[in-house]
């Protein structure tokens, strides 16, 4: 991992610049009258100050003041003195100050970096106009501190010890969870559409593997999101989920086993164990969800989340020692490629999602699967037990297997079947019995008394 470049502050750079000018004179033993002569020679030279594109000269009194300060206190004495009103946002106009105060009053939970980044991206503020500390001081003086979000579970602190941990490399552990973000109101009716944000996070790099917006929270949703993540980034060694019904199904466990991913679940009722996902969703709410207005469809929310994810990946992360999730992810992916880790192919993924279950075909040649009704074209399968086979990733209809043969199924349409011609039944031929076993004829002979006559 590349180390961040260390840069001097502006005051330190100016102090070293001044020391370079008068240092040579201060370190020499001077005769009477030689100091003024040397300073006059320096006043005729042109120097380029730190951060300036032009050169300039300095007067003898200025150089003399620097000289005595350097002799008395060294380099630190040459630092520019801070203004008494430093850090008060002198570059802000009255309108800009009022805008910042209005934003804080309307959005008390928004962080200062989010406010400044939004104003700079919207080109309301020029980049670098004011720093975060200055804005925080402005809010503090106006008695408008940031109001943190209320905790969902106030009893997060437990007696058991918790340690800071992290996966050793990328794709070693993926987190998955769903966030109940908001509701979209339909103005034409009283109905509202829930917006559920499904996300997957890489533990080592804090890189968002996948993020999708859906209306439902089912096992099928998790299966589709996992398949999309595997297609884009390959598989992970472990998948860490909570104990909700969405993540506790047998199908998800079977798919993870086939893909070589060890499925892990947090302890029931232990919300802090899922702290990384909870922190991600908190950041997502503070920086994006809480500021979405006028969205009418799930697509409107989704494109805004994608834009926020791009900014999130390029923002330095505190747990990554100042690096961005995108940097750590790319370096980790390169190391995985050097290890020649084989990705999961599409055929392997499709086979992992194949499900088989035993069903009995009804007398009307229909069979149910996943809440839908299918019918078999082979009518002679009615009443027989068959193996129903379907890939959860395939768009085609399921099929049945019986005695090593495969038979297709199609969706059952009762209204269409009402107008459908039935296949004519096969003609039945009377077979001549080979033995003299005729119960009906014997009963008739007994009734007519023929039995006695024949016996006599």
PDB file of N, CA, C and O in Angstrom, residues 219-268:
ATOM      1  N   UNK A 219     -35.899 -14.230  -0.133  1.00  0.00           N
ATOM      2  CA  UNK A 219     -34.708 -15.032  -0.393  1.00  0.00           C
ATOM      3  C   UNK A 219     -34.334 -14.978  -1.868  1.00  0.00           C
ATOM      4  O   UNK A 219     -33.152 -14.973  -2.215  1.00  0.00           O
ATOM      5  N   UNK A 220     -35.318 -14.923  -2.752  1.00  0.00           N
ATOM      6  CA  UNK A 220     -35.044 -14.837  -4.174  1.00  0.00           C
ATOM      7  C   UNK A 220     -34.300 -13.558  -4.515  1.00  0.00           C
ATOM      8  O   UNK A 220     -33.405 -13.547  -5.373  1.00  0.00           O
ATOM      9  N   UNK A 221     -34.610 -12.450  -3.832  1.00  0.00           N
ATOM     10  CA  UNK A 221     -33.879 -11.195  -4.055  1.00  0.00           C
ATOM     11  C   UNK A 221     -32.409 -11.348  -3.677  1.00  0.00           C
ATOM     12  O   UNK A 221     -31.517 -10.898  -4.403  1.00  0.00           O
ATOM     13  N   UNK A 222     -32.153 -11.981  -2.541  1.00  0.00           N
ATOM     14  CA  UNK A 222     -30.772 -12.183  -2.118  1.00  0.00           C
ATOM     15  C   UNK A 222     -30.037 -13.093  -3.087  1.00  0.00           C
ATOM     16  O   UNK A 222     -28.855 -12.873  -3.392  1.00  0.00           O
ATOM     17  N   UNK A 223     -30.698 -14.104  -3.605  1.00  0.00           N
ATOM     18  CA  UNK A 223     -30.063 -15.019  -4.555  1.00  0.00           C
ATOM     19  C   UNK A 223     -29.681 -14.281  -5.837  1.00  0.00           C
ATOM     20  O   UNK A 223     -28.588 -14.495  -6.386  1.00  0.00           O
ATOM     21  N   UNK A 224     -30.544 -13.424  -6.322  1.00  0.00           N
ATOM     22  CA  UNK A 224     -30.242 -12.681  -7.547  1.00  0.00           C
ATOM     23  C   UNK A 224     -29.124 -11.665  -7.315  1.00  0.00           C
ATOM     24  O   UNK A 224     -28.247 -11.495  -8.174  1.00  0.00           O
ATOM     25  N   UNK A 225     -29.124 -11.002  -6.174  1.00  0.00           N
ATOM     26  CA  UNK A 225     -28.072 -10.030  -5.878  1.00  0.00           C
ATOM     27  C   UNK A 225     -26.721 -10.724  -5.730  1.00  0.00           C
ATOM     28  O   UNK A 225     -25.689 -10.237  -6.204  1.00  0.00           O
ATOM     29  N   UNK A 226     -26.714 -11.877  -5.078  1.00  0.00           N
ATOM     30  CA  UNK A 226     -25.466 -12.637  -4.934  1.00  0.00           C
ATOM     31  C   UNK A 226     -24.945 -13.082  -6.290  1.00  0.00           C
ATOM     32  O   UNK A 226     -23.733 -13.022  -6.549  1.00  0.00           O
ATOM     33  N   UNK A 227     -25.834 -13.518  -7.171  1.00  0.00           N
ATOM     34  CA  UNK A 227     -25.409 -13.935  -8.509  1.00  0.00           C
ATOM     35  C   UNK A 227     -24.813 -12.756  -9.282  1.00  0.00           C
ATOM     36  O   UNK A 227     -23.783 -12.903  -9.960  1.00  0.00           O
ATOM     37  N   UNK A 228     -25.414 -11.590  -9.183  1.00  0.00           N
ATOM     38  CA  UNK A 228     -24.871 -10.408  -9.867  1.00  0.00           C
ATOM     39  C   UNK A 228     -23.502 -10.020  -9.310  1.00  0.00           C
ATOM     40  O   UNK A 228     -22.602  -9.612 -10.059  1.00  0.00           O
ATOM     41  N   UNK A 229     -23.321 -10.146  -7.994  1.00  0.00           N
ATOM     42  CA  UNK A 229     -22.030  -9.826  -7.387  1.00  0.00           C
ATOM     43  C   UNK A 229     -20.953 -10.818  -7.823  1.00  0.00           C
ATOM     44  O   UNK A 229     -19.804 -10.438  -8.083  1.00  0.00           O
ATOM     45  N   UNK A 230     -21.313 -12.089  -7.906  1.00  0.00           N
ATOM     46  CA  UNK A 230     -20.345 -13.112  -8.327  1.00  0.00           C
ATOM     47  C   UNK A 230     -19.963 -12.903  -9.786  1.00  0.00           C
ATOM     48  O   UNK A 230     -18.796 -13.066 -10.172  1.00  0.00           O
ATOM     49  N   UNK A 231     -20.937 -12.547 -10.626  1.00  0.00           N
ATOM     50  CA  UNK A 231     -20.625 -12.293 -12.036  1.00  0.00           C
ATOM     51  C   UNK A 231     -19.651 -11.124 -12.195  1.00  0.00           C
ATOM     52  O   UNK A 231     -18.769 -11.146 -13.057  1.00  0.00           O
ATOM     53  N   UNK A 232     -19.796 -10.110 -11.365  1.00  0.00           N
ATOM     54  CA  UNK A 232     -18.997  -8.900 -11.522  1.00  0.00           C
ATOM     55  C   UNK A 232     -17.631  -8.998 -10.851  1.00  0.00           C
ATOM     56  O   UNK A 232     -16.634  -8.492 -11.400  1.00  0.00           O
ATOM     57  N   UNK A 233     -17.567  -9.639  -9.692  1.00  0.00           N
ATOM     58  CA  UNK A 233     -16.324  -9.627  -8.921  1.00  0.00           C
ATOM     59  C   UNK A 233     -15.809 -11.019  -8.571  1.00  0.00           C
ATOM     60  O   UNK A 233     -14.797 -11.127  -7.887  1.00  0.00           O
ATOM     61  N   UNK A 234     -16.475 -12.081  -8.977  1.00  0.00           N
ATOM     62  CA  UNK A 234     -16.059 -13.402  -8.542  1.00  0.00           C
ATOM     63  C   UNK A 234     -16.596 -13.696  -7.158  1.00  0.00           C
ATOM     64  O   UNK A 234     -17.283 -12.876  -6.543  1.00  0.00           O
ATOM     65  N   UNK A 235     -16.291 -14.873  -6.638  1.00  0.00           N
ATOM     66  CA  UNK A 235     -16.814 -15.267  -5.338  1.00  0.00           C
ATOM     67  C   UNK A 235     -15.956 -14.789  -4.187  1.00  0.00           C
ATOM     68  O   UNK A 235     -14.875 -14.237  -4.360  1.00  0.00           O
ATOM     69  N   UNK A 236     -16.481 -14.996  -2.987  1.00  0.00           N
ATOM     70  CA  UNK A 236     -15.767 -14.683  -1.754  1.00  0.00           C
ATOM     71  C   UNK A 236     -15.597 -15.955  -0.935  1.00  0.00           C
ATOM     72  O   UNK A 236     -16.281 -16.955  -1.169  1.00  0.00           O
ATOM     73  N   UNK A 237     -14.682 -15.919   0.013  1.00  0.00           N
ATOM     74  CA  UNK A 237     -14.479 -17.089   0.868  1.00  0.00           C
ATOM     75  C   UNK A 237     -15.627 -17.269   1.845  1.00  0.00           C
ATOM     76  O   UNK A 237     -16.056 -18.392   2.108  1.00  0.00           O
ATOM     77  N   UNK A 238     -16.127 -16.151   2.381  1.00  0.00           N
ATOM     78  CA  UNK A 238     -17.196 -16.216   3.378  1.00  0.00           C
ATOM     79  C   UNK A 238     -18.219 -15.120   3.110  1.00  0.00           C
ATOM     80  O   UNK A 238     -17.879 -14.059   2.590  1.00  0.00           O
ATOM     81  N   UNK A 239     -19.458 -15.416   3.499  1.00  0.00           N
ATOM     82  CA  UNK A 239     -20.556 -14.469   3.370  1.00  0.00           C
ATOM     83  C   UNK A 239     -21.207 -14.314   4.731  1.00  0.00           C
ATOM     84  O   UNK A 239     -21.670 -15.282   5.320  1.00  0.00           O
ATOM     85  N   UNK A 240     -21.217 -13.078   5.241  1.00  0.00           N
ATOM     86  CA  UNK A 240     -21.658 -12.798   6.606  1.00  0.00           C
ATOM     87  C   UNK A 240     -22.998 -12.071   6.552  1.00  0.00           C
ATOM     88  O   UNK A 240     -23.087 -10.948   6.040  1.00  0.00           O
ATOM     89  N   UNK A 241     -24.055 -12.714   7.099  1.00  0.00           N
ATOM     90  CA  UNK A 241     -25.408 -12.169   7.052  1.00  0.00           C
ATOM     91  C   UNK A 241     -26.028 -12.214   8.443  1.00  0.00           C
ATOM     92  O   UNK A 241     -25.465 -12.798   9.370  1.00  0.00           O
ATOM     93  N   UNK A 242     -27.211 -11.606   8.560  1.00  0.00           N
ATOM     94  CA  UNK A 242     -27.921 -11.678   9.830  1.00  0.00           C
ATOM     95  C   UNK A 242     -28.875 -12.874   9.815  1.00  0.00           C
ATOM     96  O   UNK A 242     -28.810 -13.715   8.924  1.00  0.00           O
ATOM     97  N   UNK A 243     -29.770 -12.941  10.794  1.00  0.00           N
ATOM     98  CA  UNK A 243     -30.627 -14.109  10.954  1.00  0.00           C
ATOM     99  C   UNK A 243     -32.041 -13.877  10.432  1.00  0.00           C
ATOM    100  O   UNK A 243     -32.969 -14.594  10.809  1.00  0.00           O
ATOM    101  N   UNK A 244     -32.235 -12.889   9.564  1.00  0.00           N
ATOM    102  CA  UNK A 244     -33.558 -12.656   8.999  1.00  0.00           C
ATOM    103  C   UNK A 244     -33.984 -13.777   8.083  1.00  0.00           C
ATOM    104  O   UNK A 244     -33.176 -14.602   7.618  1.00  0.00           O
ATOM    105  N   UNK A 245     -35.287 -13.820   7.819  1.00  0.00           N
ATOM    106  CA  UNK A 245     -35.823 -14.876   6.959  1.00  0.00           C
ATOM    107  C   UNK A 245     -35.249 -14.796   5.547  1.00  0.00           C
ATOM    108  O   UNK A 245     -35.161 -15.814   4.845  1.00  0.00           O
ATOM    109  N   UNK A 246     -34.837 -13.608   5.120  1.00  0.00           N
ATOM    110  CA  UNK A 246     -34.262 -13.452   3.790  1.00  0.00           C
ATOM    111  C   UNK A 246     -32.961 -14.210   3.635  1.00  0.00           C
ATOM    112  O   UNK A 246     -32.626 -14.676   2.543  1.00  0.00           O
ATOM    113  N   UNK A 247     -32.210 -14.364   4.735  1.00  0.00           N
ATOM    114  CA  UNK A 247     -30.869 -14.949   4.662  1.00  0.00           C
ATOM    115  C   UNK A 247     -30.769 -16.314   5.343  1.00  0.00           C
ATOM    116  O   UNK A 247     -29.668 -16.843   5.470  1.00  0.00           O
ATOM    117  N   UNK A 248     -31.878 -16.861   5.795  1.00  0.00           N
ATOM    118  CA  UNK A 248     -31.830 -18.122   6.543  1.00  0.00           C
ATOM    119  C   UNK A 248     -32.453 -19.276   5.793  1.00  0.00           C
ATOM    120  O   UNK A 248     -32.718 -20.327   6.385  1.00  0.00           O
ATOM    121  N   UNK A 249     -32.728 -19.109   4.507  1.00  0.00           N
ATOM    122  CA  UNK A 249     -33.360 -20.173   3.737  1.00  0.00           C
ATOM    123  C   UNK A 249     -32.403 -21.297   3.384  1.00  0.00           C
ATOM    124  O   UNK A 249     -31.182 -21.110   3.314  1.00  0.00           O
ATOM    125  N   UNK A 250     -32.962 -22.460   3.130  1.00  0.00           N
ATOM    126  CA  UNK A 250     -32.141 -23.618   2.760  1.00  0.00           C
ATOM    127  C   UNK A 250     -31.557 -23.460   1.364  1.00  0.00           C
ATOM    128  O   UNK A 250     -30.463 -23.968   1.075  1.00  0.00           O
ATOM    129  N   UNK A 251     -32.272 -22.781   0.466  1.00  0.00           N
ATOM    130  CA  UNK A 251     -31.776 -22.622  -0.893  1.00  0.00           C
ATOM    131  C   UNK A 251     -30.507 -21.769  -0.908  1.00  0.00           C
ATOM    132  O   UNK A 251     -29.527 -22.103  -1.576  1.00  0.00           O
ATOM    133  N   UNK A 252     -30.498 -20.655  -0.159  1.00  0.00           N
ATOM    134  CA  UNK A 252     -29.308 -19.806  -0.089  1.00  0.00           C
ATOM    135  C   UNK A 252     -28.127 -20.571   0.497  1.00  0.00           C
ATOM    136  O   UNK A 252     -26.994 -20.441   0.024  1.00  0.00           O
ATOM    137  N   UNK A 253     -28.376 -21.358   1.515  1.00  0.00           N
ATOM    138  CA  UNK A 253     -27.292 -22.152   2.110  1.00  0.00           C
ATOM    139  C   UNK A 253     -26.733 -23.150   1.115  1.00  0.00           C
ATOM    140  O   UNK A 253     -25.515 -23.355   1.024  1.00  0.00           O
ATOM    141  N   UNK A 254     -27.616 -23.792   0.330  1.00  0.00           N
ATOM    142  CA  UNK A 254     -27.159 -24.762  -0.663  1.00  0.00           C
ATOM    143  C   UNK A 254     -26.367 -24.093  -1.778  1.00  0.00           C
ATOM    144  O   UNK A 254     -25.328 -24.606  -2.221  1.00  0.00           O
ATOM    145  N   UNK A 255     -26.819 -22.930  -2.238  1.00  0.00           N
ATOM    146  CA  UNK A 255     -26.111 -22.210  -3.303  1.00  0.00           C
ATOM    147  C   UNK A 255     -24.720 -21.790  -2.837  1.00  0.00           C
ATOM    148  O   UNK A 255     -23.729 -21.929  -3.572  1.00  0.00           O
ATOM    149  N   UNK A 256     -24.607 -21.266  -1.622  1.00  0.00           N
ATOM    150  CA  UNK A 256     -23.303 -20.861  -1.097  1.00  0.00           C
ATOM    151  C   UNK A 256     -22.356 -22.052  -0.982  1.00  0.00           C
ATOM    152  O   UNK A 256     -21.159 -21.937  -1.270  1.00  0.00           O
ATOM    153  N   UNK A 257     -22.896 -23.185  -0.578  1.00  0.00           N
ATOM    154  CA  UNK A 257     -22.056 -24.392  -0.466  1.00  0.00           C
ATOM    155  C   UNK A 257     -21.549 -24.822  -1.827  1.00  0.00           C
ATOM    156  O   UNK A 257     -20.383 -25.223  -1.976  1.00  0.00           O
ATOM    157  N   UNK A 258     -22.388 -24.748  -2.843  1.00  0.00           N
ATOM    158  CA  UNK A 258     -21.958 -25.135  -4.186  1.00  0.00           C
ATOM    159  C   UNK A 258     -20.939 -24.159  -4.758  1.00  0.00           C
ATOM    160  O   UNK A 258     -20.065 -24.553  -5.539  1.00  0.00           O
ATOM    161  N   UNK A 259     -21.040 -22.888  -4.392  1.00  0.00           N
ATOM    162  CA  UNK A 259     -20.092 -21.882  -4.882  1.00  0.00           C
ATOM    163  C   UNK A 259     -18.802 -21.841  -4.067  1.00  0.00           C
ATOM    164  O   UNK A 259     -17.902 -21.066  -4.387  1.00  0.00           O
ATOM    165  N   UNK A 260     -18.704 -22.633  -3.016  1.00  0.00           N
ATOM    166  CA  UNK A 260     -17.512 -22.642  -2.188  1.00  0.00           C
ATOM    167  C   UNK A 260     -17.438 -21.469  -1.235  1.00  0.00           C
ATOM    168  O   UNK A 260     -16.337 -21.098  -0.799  1.00  0.00           O
ATOM    169  N   UNK A 261     -18.574 -20.885  -0.882  1.00  0.00           N
ATOM    170  CA  UNK A 261     -18.624 -19.749   0.040  1.00  0.00           C
ATOM    171  C   UNK A 261     -19.221 -20.225   1.359  1.00  0.00           C
ATOM    172  O   UNK A 261     -20.323 -20.789   1.382  1.00  0.00           O
ATOM    173  N   UNK A 262     -18.485 -19.990   2.431  1.00  0.00           N
ATOM    174  CA  UNK A 262     -18.952 -20.398   3.752  1.00  0.00           C
ATOM    175  C   UNK A 262     -19.945 -19.366   4.278  1.00  0.00           C
ATOM    176  O   UNK A 262     -19.601 -18.195   4.430  1.00  0.00           O
ATOM    177  N   UNK A 263     -21.174 -19.787   4.543  1.00  0.00           N
ATOM    178  CA  UNK A 263     -22.227 -18.882   4.990  1.00  0.00           C
ATOM    179  C   UNK A 263     -22.179 -18.737   6.502  1.00  0.00           C
ATOM    180  O   UNK A 263     -22.242 -19.720   7.236  1.00  0.00           O
ATOM    181  N   UNK A 264     -22.068 -17.487   6.973  1.00  0.00           N
ATOM    182  CA  UNK A 264     -22.019 -17.183   8.400  1.00  0.00           C
ATOM    183  C   UNK A 264     -23.218 -16.317   8.771  1.00  0.00           C
ATOM    184  O   UNK A 264     -23.666 -15.484   7.971  1.00  0.00           O
ATOM    185  N   UNK A 265     -23.713 -16.508  10.001  1.00  0.00           N
ATOM    186  CA  UNK A 265     -24.806 -15.702  10.524  1.00  0.00           C
ATOM    187  C   UNK A 265     -24.392 -15.116  11.867  1.00  0.00           C
ATOM    188  O   UNK A 265     -23.707 -15.768  12.655  1.00  0.00           O
ATOM    189  N   UNK A 266     -24.820 -13.870  12.107  1.00  0.00           N
ATOM    190  CA  UNK A 266     -24.547 -13.241  13.389  1.00  0.00           C
ATOM    191  C   UNK A 266     -25.428 -13.848  14.475  1.00  0.00           C
ATOM    192  O   UNK A 266     -26.441 -14.501  14.193  1.00  0.00           O
ATOM    193  N   UNK A 267     -25.023 -13.638  15.717  1.00  0.00           N
ATOM    194  CA  UNK A 267     -25.829 -14.138  16.826  1.00  0.00           C
ATOM    195  C   UNK A 267     -27.155 -13.409  16.864  1.00  0.00           C
ATOM    196  O   UNK A 267     -27.231 -12.195  16.642  1.00  0.00           O
ATOM    197  N   UNK A 268     -28.258 -14.110  17.138  1.00  0.00           N
ATOM    198  CA  UNK A 268     -29.560 -13.426  17.203  1.00  0.00           C
ATOM    199  C   UNK A 268     -29.568 -12.352  18.283  1.00  0.00           C
ATOM    200  O   UNK A 268     -29.108 -12.551  19.404  1.00  0.00           O
TER     201      UNK A 268
END
